[in-house]
CSV table of C-alpha atoms and ligand atoms in Angstrom, one decimal:
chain,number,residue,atom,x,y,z
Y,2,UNK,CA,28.5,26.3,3.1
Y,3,UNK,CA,24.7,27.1,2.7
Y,4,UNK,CA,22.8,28.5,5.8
Y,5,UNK,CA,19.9,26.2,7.2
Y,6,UNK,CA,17.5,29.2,5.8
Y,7,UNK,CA,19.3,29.6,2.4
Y,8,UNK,CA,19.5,25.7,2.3
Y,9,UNK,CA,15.1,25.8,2.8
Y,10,UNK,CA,14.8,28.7,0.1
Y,11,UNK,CA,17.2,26.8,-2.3
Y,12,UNK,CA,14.8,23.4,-1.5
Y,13,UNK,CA,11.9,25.1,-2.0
Y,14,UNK,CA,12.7,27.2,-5.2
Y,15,UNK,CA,13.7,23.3,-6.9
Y,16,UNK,CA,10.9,21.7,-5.5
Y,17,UNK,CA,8.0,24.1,-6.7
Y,18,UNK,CA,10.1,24.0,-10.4
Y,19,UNK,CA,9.6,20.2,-10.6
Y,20,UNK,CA,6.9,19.2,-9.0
Y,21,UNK,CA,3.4,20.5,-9.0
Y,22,UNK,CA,1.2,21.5,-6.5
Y,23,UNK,CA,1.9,22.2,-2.7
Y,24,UNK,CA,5.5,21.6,-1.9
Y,25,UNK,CA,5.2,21.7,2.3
Y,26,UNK,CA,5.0,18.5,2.8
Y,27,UNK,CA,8.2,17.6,0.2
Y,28,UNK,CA,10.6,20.0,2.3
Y,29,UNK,CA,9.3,18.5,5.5
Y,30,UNK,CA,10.2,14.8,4.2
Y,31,UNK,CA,13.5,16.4,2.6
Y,32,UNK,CA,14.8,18.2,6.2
Y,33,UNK,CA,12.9,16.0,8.6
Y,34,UNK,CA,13.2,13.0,7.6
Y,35,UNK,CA,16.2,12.9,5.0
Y,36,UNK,CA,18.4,15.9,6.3
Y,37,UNK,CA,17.3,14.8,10.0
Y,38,UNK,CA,17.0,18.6,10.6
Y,39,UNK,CA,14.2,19.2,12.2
Y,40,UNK,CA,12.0,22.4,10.8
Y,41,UNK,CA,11.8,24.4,13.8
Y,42,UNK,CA,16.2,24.2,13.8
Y,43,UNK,CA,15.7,25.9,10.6
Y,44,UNK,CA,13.1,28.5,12.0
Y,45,UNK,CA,15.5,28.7,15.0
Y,46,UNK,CA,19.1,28.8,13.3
Y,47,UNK,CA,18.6,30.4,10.3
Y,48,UNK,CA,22.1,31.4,10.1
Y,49,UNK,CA,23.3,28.2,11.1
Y,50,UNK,CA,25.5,26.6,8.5
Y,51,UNK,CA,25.2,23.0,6.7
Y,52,UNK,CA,27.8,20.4,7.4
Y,53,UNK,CA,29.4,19.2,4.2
Y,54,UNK,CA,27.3,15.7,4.9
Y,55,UNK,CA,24.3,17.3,5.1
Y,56,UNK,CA,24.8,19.9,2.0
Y,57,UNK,CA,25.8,16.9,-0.5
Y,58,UNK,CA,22.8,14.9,0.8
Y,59,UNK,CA,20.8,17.5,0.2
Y,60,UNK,CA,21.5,18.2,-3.0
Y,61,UNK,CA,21.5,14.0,-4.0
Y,62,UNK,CA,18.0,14.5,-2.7
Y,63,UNK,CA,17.0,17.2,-5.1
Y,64,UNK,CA,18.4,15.7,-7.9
Y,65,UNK,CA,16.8,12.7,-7.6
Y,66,UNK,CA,13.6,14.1,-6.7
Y,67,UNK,CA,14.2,16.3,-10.0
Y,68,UNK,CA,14.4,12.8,-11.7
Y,69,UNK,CA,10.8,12.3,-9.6
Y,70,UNK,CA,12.5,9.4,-7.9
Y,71,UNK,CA,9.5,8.6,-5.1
Y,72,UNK,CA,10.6,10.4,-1.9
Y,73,UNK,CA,9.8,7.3,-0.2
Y,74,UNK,CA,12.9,5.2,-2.1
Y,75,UNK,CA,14.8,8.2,-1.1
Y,76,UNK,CA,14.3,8.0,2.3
Y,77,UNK,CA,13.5,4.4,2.0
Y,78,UNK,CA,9.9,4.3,4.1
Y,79,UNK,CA,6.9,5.0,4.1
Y,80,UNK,CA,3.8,5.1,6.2
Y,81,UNK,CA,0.6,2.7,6.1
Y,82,UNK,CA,-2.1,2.4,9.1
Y,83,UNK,CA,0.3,4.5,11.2
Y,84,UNK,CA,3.2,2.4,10.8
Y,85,UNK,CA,6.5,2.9,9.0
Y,86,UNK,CA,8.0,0.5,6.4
Y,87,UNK,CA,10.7,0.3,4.9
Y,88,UNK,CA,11.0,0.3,1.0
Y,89,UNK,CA,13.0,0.3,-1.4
Y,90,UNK,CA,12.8,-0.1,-5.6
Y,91,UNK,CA,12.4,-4.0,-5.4
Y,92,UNK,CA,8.6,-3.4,-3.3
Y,93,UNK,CA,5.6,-1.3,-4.5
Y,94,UNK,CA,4.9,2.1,-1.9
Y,95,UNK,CA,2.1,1.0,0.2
Y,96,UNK,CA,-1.0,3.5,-0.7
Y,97,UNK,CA,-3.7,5.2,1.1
Y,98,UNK,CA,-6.4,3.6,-0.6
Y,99,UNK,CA,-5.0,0.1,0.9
Y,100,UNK,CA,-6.0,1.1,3.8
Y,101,UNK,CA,-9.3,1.3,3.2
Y,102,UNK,CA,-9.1,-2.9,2.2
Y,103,UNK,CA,-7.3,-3.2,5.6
Y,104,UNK,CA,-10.1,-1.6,7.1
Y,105,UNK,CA,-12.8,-4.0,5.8
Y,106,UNK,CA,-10.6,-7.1,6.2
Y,107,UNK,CA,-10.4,-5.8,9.9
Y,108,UNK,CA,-14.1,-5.1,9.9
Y,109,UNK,CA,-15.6,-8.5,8.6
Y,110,UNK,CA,-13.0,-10.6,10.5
Y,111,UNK,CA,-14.1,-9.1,14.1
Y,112,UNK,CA,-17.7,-9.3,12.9
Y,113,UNK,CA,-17.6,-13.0,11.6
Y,114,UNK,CA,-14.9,-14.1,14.0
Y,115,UNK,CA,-12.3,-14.9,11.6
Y,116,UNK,CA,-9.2,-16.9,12.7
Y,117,UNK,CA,-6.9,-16.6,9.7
Y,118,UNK,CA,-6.4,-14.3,6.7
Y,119,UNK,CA,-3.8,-14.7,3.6
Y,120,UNK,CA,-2.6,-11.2,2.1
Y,121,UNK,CA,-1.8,-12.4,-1.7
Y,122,UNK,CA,0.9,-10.0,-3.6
Y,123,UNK,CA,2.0,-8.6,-0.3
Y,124,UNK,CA,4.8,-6.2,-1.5
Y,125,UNK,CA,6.7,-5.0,1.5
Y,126,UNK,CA,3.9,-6.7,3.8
Y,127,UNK,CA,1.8,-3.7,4.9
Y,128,UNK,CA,-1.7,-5.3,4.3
Y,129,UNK,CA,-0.8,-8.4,6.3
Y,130,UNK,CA,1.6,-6.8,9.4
Y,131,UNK,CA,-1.0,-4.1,10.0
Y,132,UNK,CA,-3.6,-6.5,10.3
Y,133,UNK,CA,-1.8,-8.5,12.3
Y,134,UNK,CA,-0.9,-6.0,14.6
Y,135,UNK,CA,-4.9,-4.9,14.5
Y,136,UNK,CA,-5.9,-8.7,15.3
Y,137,UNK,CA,-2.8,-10.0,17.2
Y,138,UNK,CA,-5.3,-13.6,17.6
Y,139,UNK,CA,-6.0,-14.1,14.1
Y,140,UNK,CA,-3.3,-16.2,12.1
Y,141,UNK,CA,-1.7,-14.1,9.7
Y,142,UNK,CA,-0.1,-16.0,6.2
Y,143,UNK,CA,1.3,-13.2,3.0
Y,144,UNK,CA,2.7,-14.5,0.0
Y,145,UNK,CA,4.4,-12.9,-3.3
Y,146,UNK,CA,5.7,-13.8,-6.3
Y,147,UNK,CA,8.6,-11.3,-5.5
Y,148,UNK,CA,11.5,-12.0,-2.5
Y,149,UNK,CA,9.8,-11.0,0.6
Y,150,UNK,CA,13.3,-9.7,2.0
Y,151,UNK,CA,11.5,-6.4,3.1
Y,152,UNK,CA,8.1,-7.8,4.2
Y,153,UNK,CA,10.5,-10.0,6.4
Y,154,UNK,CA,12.2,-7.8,7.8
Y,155,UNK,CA,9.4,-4.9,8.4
Y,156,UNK,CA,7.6,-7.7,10.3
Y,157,UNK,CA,10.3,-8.2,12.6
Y,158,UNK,CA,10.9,-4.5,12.8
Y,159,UNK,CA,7.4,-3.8,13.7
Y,160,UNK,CA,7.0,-6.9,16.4
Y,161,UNK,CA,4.6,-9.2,14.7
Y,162,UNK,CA,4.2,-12.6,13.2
Y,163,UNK,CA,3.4,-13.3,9.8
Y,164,UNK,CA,3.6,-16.7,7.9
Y,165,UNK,CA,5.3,-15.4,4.5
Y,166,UNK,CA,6.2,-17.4,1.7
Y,167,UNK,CA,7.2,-16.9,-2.0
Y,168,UNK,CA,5.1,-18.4,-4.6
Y,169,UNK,CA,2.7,-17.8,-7.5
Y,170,UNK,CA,-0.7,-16.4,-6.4
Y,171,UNK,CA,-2.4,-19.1,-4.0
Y,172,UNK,CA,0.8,-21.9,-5.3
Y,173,UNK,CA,2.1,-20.3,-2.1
Y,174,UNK,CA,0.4,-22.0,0.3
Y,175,UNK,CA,-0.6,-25.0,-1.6
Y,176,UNK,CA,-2.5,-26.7,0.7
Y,177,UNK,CA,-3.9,-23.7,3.4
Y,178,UNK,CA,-7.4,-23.2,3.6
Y,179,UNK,CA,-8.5,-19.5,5.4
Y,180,UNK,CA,-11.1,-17.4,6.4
Y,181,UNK,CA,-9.9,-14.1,4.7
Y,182,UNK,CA,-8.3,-13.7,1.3
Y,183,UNK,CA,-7.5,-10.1,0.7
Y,184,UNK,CA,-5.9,-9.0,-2.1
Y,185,UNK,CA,-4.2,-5.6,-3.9
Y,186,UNK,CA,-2.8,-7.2,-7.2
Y,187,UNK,CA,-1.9,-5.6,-10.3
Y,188,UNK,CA,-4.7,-3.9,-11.8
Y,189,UNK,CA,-3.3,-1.5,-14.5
Y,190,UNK,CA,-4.3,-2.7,-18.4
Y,191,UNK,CA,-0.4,-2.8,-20.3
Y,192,UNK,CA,-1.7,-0.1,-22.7
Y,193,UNK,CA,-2.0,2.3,-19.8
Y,194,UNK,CA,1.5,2.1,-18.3
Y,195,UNK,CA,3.2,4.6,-19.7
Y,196,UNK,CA,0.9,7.1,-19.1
Y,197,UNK,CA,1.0,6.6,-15.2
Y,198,UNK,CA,3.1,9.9,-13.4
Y,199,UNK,CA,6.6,9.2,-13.2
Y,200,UNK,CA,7.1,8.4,-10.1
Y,201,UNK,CA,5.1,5.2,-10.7
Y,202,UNK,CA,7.2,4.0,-13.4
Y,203,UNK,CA,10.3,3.8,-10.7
Y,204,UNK,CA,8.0,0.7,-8.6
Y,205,UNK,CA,8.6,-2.7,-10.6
Y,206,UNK,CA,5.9,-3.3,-12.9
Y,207,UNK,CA,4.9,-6.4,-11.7
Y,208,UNK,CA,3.4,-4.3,-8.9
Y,209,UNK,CA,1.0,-2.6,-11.9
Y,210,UNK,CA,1.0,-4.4,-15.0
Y,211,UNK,CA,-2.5,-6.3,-15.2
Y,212,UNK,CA,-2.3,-7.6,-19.1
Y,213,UNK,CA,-4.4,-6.0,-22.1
Y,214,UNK,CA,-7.7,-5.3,-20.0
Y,215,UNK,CA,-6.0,-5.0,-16.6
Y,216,UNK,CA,-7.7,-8.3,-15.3
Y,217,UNK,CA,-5.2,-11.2,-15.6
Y,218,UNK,CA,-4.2,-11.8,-12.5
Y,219,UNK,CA,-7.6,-11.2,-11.0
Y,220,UNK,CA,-9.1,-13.3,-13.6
Y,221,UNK,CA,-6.6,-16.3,-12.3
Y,222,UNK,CA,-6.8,-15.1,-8.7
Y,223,UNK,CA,-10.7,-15.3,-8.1
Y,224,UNK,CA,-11.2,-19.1,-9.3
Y,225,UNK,CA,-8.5,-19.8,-7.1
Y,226,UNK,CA,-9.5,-18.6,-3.7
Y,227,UNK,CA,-12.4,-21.0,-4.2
Y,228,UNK,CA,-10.3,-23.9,-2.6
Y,229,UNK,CA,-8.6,-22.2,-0.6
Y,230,UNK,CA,-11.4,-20.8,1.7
Y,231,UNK,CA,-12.9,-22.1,4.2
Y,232,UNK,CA,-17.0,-22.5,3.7
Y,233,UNK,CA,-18.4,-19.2,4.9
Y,234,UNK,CA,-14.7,-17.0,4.1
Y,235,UNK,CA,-14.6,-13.7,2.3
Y,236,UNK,CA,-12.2,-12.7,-0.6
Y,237,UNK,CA,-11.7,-8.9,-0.5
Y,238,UNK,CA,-9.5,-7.4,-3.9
Y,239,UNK,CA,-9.0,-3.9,-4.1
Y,240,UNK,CA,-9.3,-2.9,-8.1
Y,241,UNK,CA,-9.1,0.2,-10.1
Y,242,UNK,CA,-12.7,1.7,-10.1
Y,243,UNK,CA,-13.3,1.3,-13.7
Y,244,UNK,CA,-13.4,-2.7,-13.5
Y,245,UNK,CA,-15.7,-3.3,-10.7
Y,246,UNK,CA,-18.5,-4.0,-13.1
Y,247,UNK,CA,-16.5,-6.5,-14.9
Y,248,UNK,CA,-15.3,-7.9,-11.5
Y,249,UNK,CA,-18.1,-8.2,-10.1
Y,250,UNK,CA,-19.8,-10.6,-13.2
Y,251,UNK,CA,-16.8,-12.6,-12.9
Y,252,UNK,CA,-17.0,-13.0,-9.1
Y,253,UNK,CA,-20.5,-14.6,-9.3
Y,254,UNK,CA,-19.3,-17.1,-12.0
Y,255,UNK,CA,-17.8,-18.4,-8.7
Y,256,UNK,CA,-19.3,-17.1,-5.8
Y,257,UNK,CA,-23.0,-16.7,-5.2
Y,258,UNK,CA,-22.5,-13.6,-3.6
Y,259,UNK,CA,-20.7,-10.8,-4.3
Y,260,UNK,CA,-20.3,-6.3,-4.1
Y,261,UNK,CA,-18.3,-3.2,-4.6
Y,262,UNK,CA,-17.5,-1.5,-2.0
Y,263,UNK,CA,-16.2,2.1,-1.8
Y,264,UNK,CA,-13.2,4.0,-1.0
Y,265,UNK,CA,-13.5,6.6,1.1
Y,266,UNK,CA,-13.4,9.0,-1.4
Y,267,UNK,CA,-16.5,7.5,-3.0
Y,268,UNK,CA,-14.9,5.3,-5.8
Y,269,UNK,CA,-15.9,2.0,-6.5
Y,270,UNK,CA,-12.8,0.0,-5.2
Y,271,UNK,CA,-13.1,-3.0,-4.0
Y,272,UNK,CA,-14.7,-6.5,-4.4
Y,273,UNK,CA,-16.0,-8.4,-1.7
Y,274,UNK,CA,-17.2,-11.8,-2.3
Y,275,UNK,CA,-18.4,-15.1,-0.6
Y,276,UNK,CA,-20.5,-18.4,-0.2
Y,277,UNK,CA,-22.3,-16.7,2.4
Y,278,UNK,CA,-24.8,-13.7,1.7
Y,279,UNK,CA,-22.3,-10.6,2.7
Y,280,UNK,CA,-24.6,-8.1,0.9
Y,281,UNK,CA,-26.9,-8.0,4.1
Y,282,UNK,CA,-24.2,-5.5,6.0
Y,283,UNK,CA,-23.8,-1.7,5.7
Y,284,UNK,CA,-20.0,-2.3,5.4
Y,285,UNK,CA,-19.5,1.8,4.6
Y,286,UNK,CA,-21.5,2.8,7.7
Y,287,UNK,CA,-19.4,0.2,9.5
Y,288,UNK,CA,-15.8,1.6,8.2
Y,289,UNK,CA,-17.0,5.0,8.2
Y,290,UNK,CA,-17.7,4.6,12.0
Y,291,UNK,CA,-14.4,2.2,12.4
Y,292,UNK,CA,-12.5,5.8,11.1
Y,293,UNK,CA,-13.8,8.0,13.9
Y,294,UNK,CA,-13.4,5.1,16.6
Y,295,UNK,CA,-16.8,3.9,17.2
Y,296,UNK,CA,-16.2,0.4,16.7
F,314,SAM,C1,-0.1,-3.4,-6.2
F,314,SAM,S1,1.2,-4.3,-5.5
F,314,SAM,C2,0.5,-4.5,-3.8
F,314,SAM,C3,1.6,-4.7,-2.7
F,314,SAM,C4,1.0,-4.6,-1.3
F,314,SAM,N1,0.0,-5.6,-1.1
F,314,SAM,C5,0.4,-3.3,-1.0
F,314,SAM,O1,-0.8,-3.1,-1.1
F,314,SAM,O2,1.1,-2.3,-0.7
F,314,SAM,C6,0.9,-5.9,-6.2
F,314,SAM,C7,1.7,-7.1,-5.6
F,314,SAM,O3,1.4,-8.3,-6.2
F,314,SAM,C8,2.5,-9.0,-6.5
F,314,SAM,N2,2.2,-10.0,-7.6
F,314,SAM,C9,2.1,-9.7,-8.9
F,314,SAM,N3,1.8,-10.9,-9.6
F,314,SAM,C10,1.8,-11.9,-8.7
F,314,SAM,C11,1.6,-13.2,-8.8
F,314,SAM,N4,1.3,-13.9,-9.9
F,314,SAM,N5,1.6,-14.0,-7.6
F,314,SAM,C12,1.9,-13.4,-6.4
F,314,SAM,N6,2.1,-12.0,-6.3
F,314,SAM,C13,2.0,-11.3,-7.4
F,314,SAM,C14,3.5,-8.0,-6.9
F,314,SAM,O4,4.9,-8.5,-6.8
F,314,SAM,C15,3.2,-6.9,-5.9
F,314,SAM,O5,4.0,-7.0,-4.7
């Protein structure tokens, strides 16, 4: 059997072949978190020799990784806000540029004293169970048109409680009324699909797939919300940065007022939108001080 340093060398030889870029953090996830051989046992043991278990696993995970399987089905988590979720191939891998919607969400119900927020297209529940573990007082709903098996069980695994239920867009929760509606749909235009990496094309399409221009659920979604919030609530939906402007022109069919707001790597991401005037705030400044714990 392999030694713990030939097994690394081997890891890192396949890895850099079929993957591009900086390969540290892959071999950490493969030994860490898949092997559940800790790096410094490598650095300590190098002779030290694989069990049969953990030779086989490791090669499963290199072969699927060759197939650019997400490491995150592998392993079945991920991370989001500092938590860990578990996924697998039925739920969309929670990204960092969610968290950036969580963080606004968090921002404008503390500053407007929000009671409840409804997470639409909730996946594996990340948007809603880190908010609710953020704002343990604020009533917490998530729906999806998918089975919220994992979201489910993540919330219970992570201590909080969220109202979940299965249903088309805001059909969910026919007759709820809330403060917050924020929103990650599926943004990709159908024509762009197959061109997204292939790890992508391994998370179910309904996830992505956002018609010919990208908008059709958001186009359904926003005239939606409109009953479904209470007078002075905000609907946040993160979008890919090359629709805002046509997001934003349909939000004020509906809404008197409306913005993009950034990510934090200066993309036009999201759309904020409300009866009541929410342009007047520095929302960056606000998040960018949230991020390094002034607020
Ligand atoms: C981009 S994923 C976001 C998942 C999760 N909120 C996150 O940010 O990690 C979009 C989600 O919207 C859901 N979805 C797509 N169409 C929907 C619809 N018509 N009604 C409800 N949910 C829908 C998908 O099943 C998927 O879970």
């Amino acid at each position: 059997m392999m030694t713990y340093n030939e097994a690394y060398t081997y890891a890192a030889k396949i890895l850099s072949i079929v993957l591009s870029g900086d390969i540290k953090d892959e071999l950490k996830i493969c030994f860490e978190e898949y092997l559940k051989i800790p790096t410094w046992r490598v650095t300590t043991y190098p002779d030290h020799r694989l069990s049969r278990d953990e030779a086989s696993k490791l090669l499963d995970y290199l072969a699927r990784r060759a197939r650019r399987e997400p490491w995150q089905y592998i392993v079945g988590k991920s991370y989001f806000m500092g938590l860990e979720f578990q996924v697998d191939k039925t739920v969309f891998i929670p990204r960092p540029e969610t968290e950036d919607l969580v963080t606004y969400t968090y921002i404008m119900v503390r500053k407007f004293n929000f009671k409840s927020i409804w997470d639409v297209g909730t996946g594996c529940g990340a948007i809603a169970i880190a908010l609710k573990r953020m704002l343990p007082d604020v009533a917490v709903y998530a729906s999806d048109i998918i089975s919220l098996r994992l979201a489910r069980r993540n919330a219970s695994n992570i201590g909080v409680k969220v109202h979940f239920k299965r249903g088309n867009l805001l059909d969910a929760f026919a007759e709820l009324k809330v403060d917050t509606i924020a929103s990650n749909p599926p943004y990709i235009p159908s024509t762009r699909y197959w061109d997204l990496p292939p790890e992508v094309l391994y998370e179910p399409r309904t996830s992505y797939d956002g018609g010919t221009d990208g908008l059709e659920v958001i186009k359904q979604l926003i005239p939606q919300t409109v009953s479904h919030l209470t007078p002075h609530g905000v609907l946040l939906i993160e979008l890919d940065s090359t629709q805002s402007d046509r997001v934003l022109e349909l939000a004020h069919q509906y809404y008197p007022h409306a913005c993009i707001l950034k990510d934090t790597f200066g993309k036009p991401r999201f759309l904020v939108t409300s009866k009541r005037d929410i342009t007047l705030y520095p929302w960056e400044t606000l998040r960018d001080r949230f991020m390094v714990g002034l607020s």
